[in-house]
XYZ file of C-alpha atoms in Angstrom:
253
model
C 66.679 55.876 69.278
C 67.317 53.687 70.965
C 65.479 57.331 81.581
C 66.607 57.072 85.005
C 64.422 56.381 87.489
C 64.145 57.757 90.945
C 62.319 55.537 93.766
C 59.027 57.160 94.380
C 57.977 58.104 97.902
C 54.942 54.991 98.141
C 57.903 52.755 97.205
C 59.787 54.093 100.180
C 56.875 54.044 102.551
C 56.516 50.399 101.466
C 60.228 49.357 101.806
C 59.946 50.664 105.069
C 56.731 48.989 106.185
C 57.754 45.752 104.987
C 60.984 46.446 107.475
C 58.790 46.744 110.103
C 56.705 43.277 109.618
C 60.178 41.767 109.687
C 61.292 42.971 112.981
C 58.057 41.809 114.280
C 58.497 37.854 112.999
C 62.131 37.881 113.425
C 60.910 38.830 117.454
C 58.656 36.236 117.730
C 61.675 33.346 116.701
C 64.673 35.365 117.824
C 66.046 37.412 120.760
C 66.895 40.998 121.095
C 70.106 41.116 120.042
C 69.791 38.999 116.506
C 66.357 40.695 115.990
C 68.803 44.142 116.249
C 71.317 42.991 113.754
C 68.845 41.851 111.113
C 67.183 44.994 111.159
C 70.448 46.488 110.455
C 71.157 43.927 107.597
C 67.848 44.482 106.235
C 68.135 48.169 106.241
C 71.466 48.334 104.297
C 70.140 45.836 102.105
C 66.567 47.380 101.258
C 67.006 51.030 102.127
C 67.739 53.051 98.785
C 70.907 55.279 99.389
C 70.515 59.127 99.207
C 73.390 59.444 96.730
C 71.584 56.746 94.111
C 68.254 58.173 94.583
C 69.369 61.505 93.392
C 72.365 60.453 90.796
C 71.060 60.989 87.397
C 72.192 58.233 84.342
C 75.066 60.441 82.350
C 73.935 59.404 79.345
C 71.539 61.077 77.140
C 69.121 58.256 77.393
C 69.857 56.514 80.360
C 71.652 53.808 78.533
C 75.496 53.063 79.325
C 76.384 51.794 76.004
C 75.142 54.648 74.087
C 77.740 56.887 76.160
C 80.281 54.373 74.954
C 79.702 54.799 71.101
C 79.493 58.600 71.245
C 82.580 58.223 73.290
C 84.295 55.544 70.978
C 83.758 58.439 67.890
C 84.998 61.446 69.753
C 88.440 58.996 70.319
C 88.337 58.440 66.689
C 87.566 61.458 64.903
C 89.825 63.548 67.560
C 92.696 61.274 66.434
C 92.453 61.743 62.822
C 94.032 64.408 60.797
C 93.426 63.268 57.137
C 90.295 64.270 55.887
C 88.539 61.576 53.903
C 88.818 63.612 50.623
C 92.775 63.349 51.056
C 92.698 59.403 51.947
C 89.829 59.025 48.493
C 92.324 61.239 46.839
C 95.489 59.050 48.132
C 93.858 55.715 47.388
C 92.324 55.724 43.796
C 96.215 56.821 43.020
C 97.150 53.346 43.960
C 94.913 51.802 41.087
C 95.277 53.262 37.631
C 92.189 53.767 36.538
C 90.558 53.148 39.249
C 86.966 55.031 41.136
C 86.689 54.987 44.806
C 83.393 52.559 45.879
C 84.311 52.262 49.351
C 85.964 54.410 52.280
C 85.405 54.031 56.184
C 87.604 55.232 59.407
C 88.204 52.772 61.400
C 90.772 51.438 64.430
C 93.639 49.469 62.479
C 93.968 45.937 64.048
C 96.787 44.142 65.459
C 96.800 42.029 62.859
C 97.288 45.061 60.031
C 100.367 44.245 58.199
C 99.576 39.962 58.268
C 98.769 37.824 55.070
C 95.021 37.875 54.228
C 95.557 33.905 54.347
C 98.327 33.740 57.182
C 101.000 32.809 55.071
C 104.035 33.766 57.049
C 105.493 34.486 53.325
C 102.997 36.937 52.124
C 100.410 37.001 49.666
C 101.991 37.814 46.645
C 98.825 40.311 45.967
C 99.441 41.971 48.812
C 101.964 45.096 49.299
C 103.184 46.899 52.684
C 105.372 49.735 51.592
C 105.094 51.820 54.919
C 105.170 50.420 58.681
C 101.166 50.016 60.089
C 99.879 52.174 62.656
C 100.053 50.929 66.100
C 96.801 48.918 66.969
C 93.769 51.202 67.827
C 95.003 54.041 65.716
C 92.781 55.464 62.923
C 93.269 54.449 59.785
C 90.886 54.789 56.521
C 90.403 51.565 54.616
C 89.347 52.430 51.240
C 88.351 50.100 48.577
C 88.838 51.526 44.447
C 87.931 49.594 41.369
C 88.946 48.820 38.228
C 86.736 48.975 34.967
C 85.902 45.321 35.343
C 85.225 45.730 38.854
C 87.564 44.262 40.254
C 88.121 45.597 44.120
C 91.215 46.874 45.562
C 91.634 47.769 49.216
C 94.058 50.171 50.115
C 95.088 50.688 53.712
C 95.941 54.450 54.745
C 97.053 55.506 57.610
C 94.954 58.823 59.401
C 97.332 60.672 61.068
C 100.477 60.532 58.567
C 98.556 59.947 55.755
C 100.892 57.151 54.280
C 99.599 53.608 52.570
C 100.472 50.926 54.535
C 98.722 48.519 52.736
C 97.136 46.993 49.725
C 95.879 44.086 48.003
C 93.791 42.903 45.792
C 90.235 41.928 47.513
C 90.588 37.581 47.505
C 86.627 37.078 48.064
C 85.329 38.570 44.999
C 84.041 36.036 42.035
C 82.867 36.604 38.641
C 79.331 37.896 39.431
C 80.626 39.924 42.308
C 83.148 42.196 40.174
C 79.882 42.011 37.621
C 77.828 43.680 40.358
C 80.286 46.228 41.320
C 81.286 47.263 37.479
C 77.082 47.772 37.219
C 77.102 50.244 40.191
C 80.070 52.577 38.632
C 78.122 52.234 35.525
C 74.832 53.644 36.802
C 76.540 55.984 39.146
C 76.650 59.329 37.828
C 76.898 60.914 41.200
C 81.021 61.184 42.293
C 81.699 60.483 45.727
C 82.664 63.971 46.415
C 79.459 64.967 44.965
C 77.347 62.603 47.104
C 79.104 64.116 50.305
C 78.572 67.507 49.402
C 74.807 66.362 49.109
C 75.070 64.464 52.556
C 76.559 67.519 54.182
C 74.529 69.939 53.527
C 71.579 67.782 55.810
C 73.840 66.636 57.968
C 77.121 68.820 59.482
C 80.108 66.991 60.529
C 82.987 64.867 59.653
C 82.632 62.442 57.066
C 83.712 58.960 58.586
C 82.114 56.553 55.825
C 81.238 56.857 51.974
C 79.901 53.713 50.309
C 78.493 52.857 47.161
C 75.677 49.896 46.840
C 72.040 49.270 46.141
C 69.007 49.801 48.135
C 65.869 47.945 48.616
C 64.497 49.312 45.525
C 67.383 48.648 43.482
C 68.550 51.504 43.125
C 72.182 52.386 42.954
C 73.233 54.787 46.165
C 76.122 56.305 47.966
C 75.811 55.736 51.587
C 77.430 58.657 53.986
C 77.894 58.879 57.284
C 78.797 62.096 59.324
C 79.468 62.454 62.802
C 78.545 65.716 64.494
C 81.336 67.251 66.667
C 78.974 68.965 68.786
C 76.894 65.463 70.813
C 78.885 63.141 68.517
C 76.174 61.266 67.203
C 76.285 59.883 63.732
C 73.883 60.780 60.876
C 73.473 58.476 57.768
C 72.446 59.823 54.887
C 71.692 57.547 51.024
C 72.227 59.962 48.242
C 70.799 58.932 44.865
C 74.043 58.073 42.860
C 71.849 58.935 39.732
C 70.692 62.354 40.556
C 72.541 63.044 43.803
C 69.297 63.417 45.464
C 69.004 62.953 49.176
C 66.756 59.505 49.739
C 66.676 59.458 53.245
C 68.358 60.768 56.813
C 68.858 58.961 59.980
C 70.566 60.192 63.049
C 72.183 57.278 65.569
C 72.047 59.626 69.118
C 74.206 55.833 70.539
């Protein structure tokens, strides 16, 4: 989505001509002896190195970063042990009433069990009834609504399984909780419903559900899944109408 290259044998012909011409001006203007050691300079400097000549780039496309993503969700995925069925299952328990519209794996950051507005009381919205994962760890942050769409995020820990946070969501206004009641309204698709859909393209671990609106307005659930054999992430937007699959597109970074 986004190769390495190997000097070619003119190239090396002409690094090593243009050595030459130097040795001849530096002769003219120097003695012997500098005229040696700048041939030597200009030779470590120029010549290409047998070792990077035939050292080929480790990543699938010849790009560094890439490596690093498909790296960064091997670390991620390896560390987790609750599914994200058990963490949707875990977190719509924490608001009665309440439907899942949001659910990603994540690192938890150092900052995990601090006041949304760094009140060194609290916010009185917010709850921490188990200690936070250490920073780095996976954890799942889920979001759930309530009937008037109002949004609820719900901290879970992935490797215990535990809540070790929640709070009510302090950015949304009137038309925002308006938007988010009109998506649960129009979606007839369940989250486990749209997965089941996304998997069946796409085989792997789930590591994001999301529901929102496309380009055409029309109300989706957005999955990723990250295959465990080249760890590279597919997204898939199911129809949360008809649970049709809209579209499919695989990250290889």
């Amino acid at each position: 989505m986004s190769s390495a290259r190997r000097l070619s044998p003119l190239r090396s012909l002409a690094v090593v001509g243009a050595l030459g011409t130097s040795v001849l001006l530096l002769t003219a203007c120097t003695n012997a002896d500098t005229t040696r050691s700048s041939v030597a300079e200009a030779a470590q400097t120029e010549s290409p190195s047998p070792t990077a000549t035939g050292t080929k780039s480790p990543s699938p496309t010849g790009s560094p970063s890439a490596n690093e993503d498909q790296s960064q969700r091997k670390e991620l995925v390896s560390a987790t042990k609750v599914t994200w069925d058990k963490a949707a299952d875990t977190a719509v328990k924490e608001v009665p009433e309440g439907k899942l519209v949001d659910l990603e794996l994540k690192r938890t950051k150092s900052d995990a069990t601090a006041s949304p507005t760094g009140s060194p009381t609290g916010s009185p919205d917010m709850s921490t009834p188990n200690p936070a994962p250490s920073a780095g760890a996976p954890e799942w942050e889920a979001k759930v609504a309530q009937t008037d769409g109002t949004l609820h995020r719900i901290d879970i820990d992935a490797v215990s399984g535990k809540v070790f946070r929640t709070m009510v969501d302090p950015d949304q206004d009137a038309d925002d909780k308006t938007q988010v009641s009109d998506w649960l309204d129009k979606a007839k698709q369940t989250p486990a419903q749209a997965v089941k859909a996304a998997t069946a393209k796409a085989k792997g671990t789930v590591t994001h559900v999301e529901l929102g609106d496309n380009d055409d307005q029309q109300v989706v659930w957005n999955v990723d899944v990250v295959d465990k054999g080249n760890w590279n992430k597919a997204s898939i937007v199911v129809d949360a109408a008809n649970g049709k699959v809209l579209s499919q597109d695989v990250d290889t970074d």
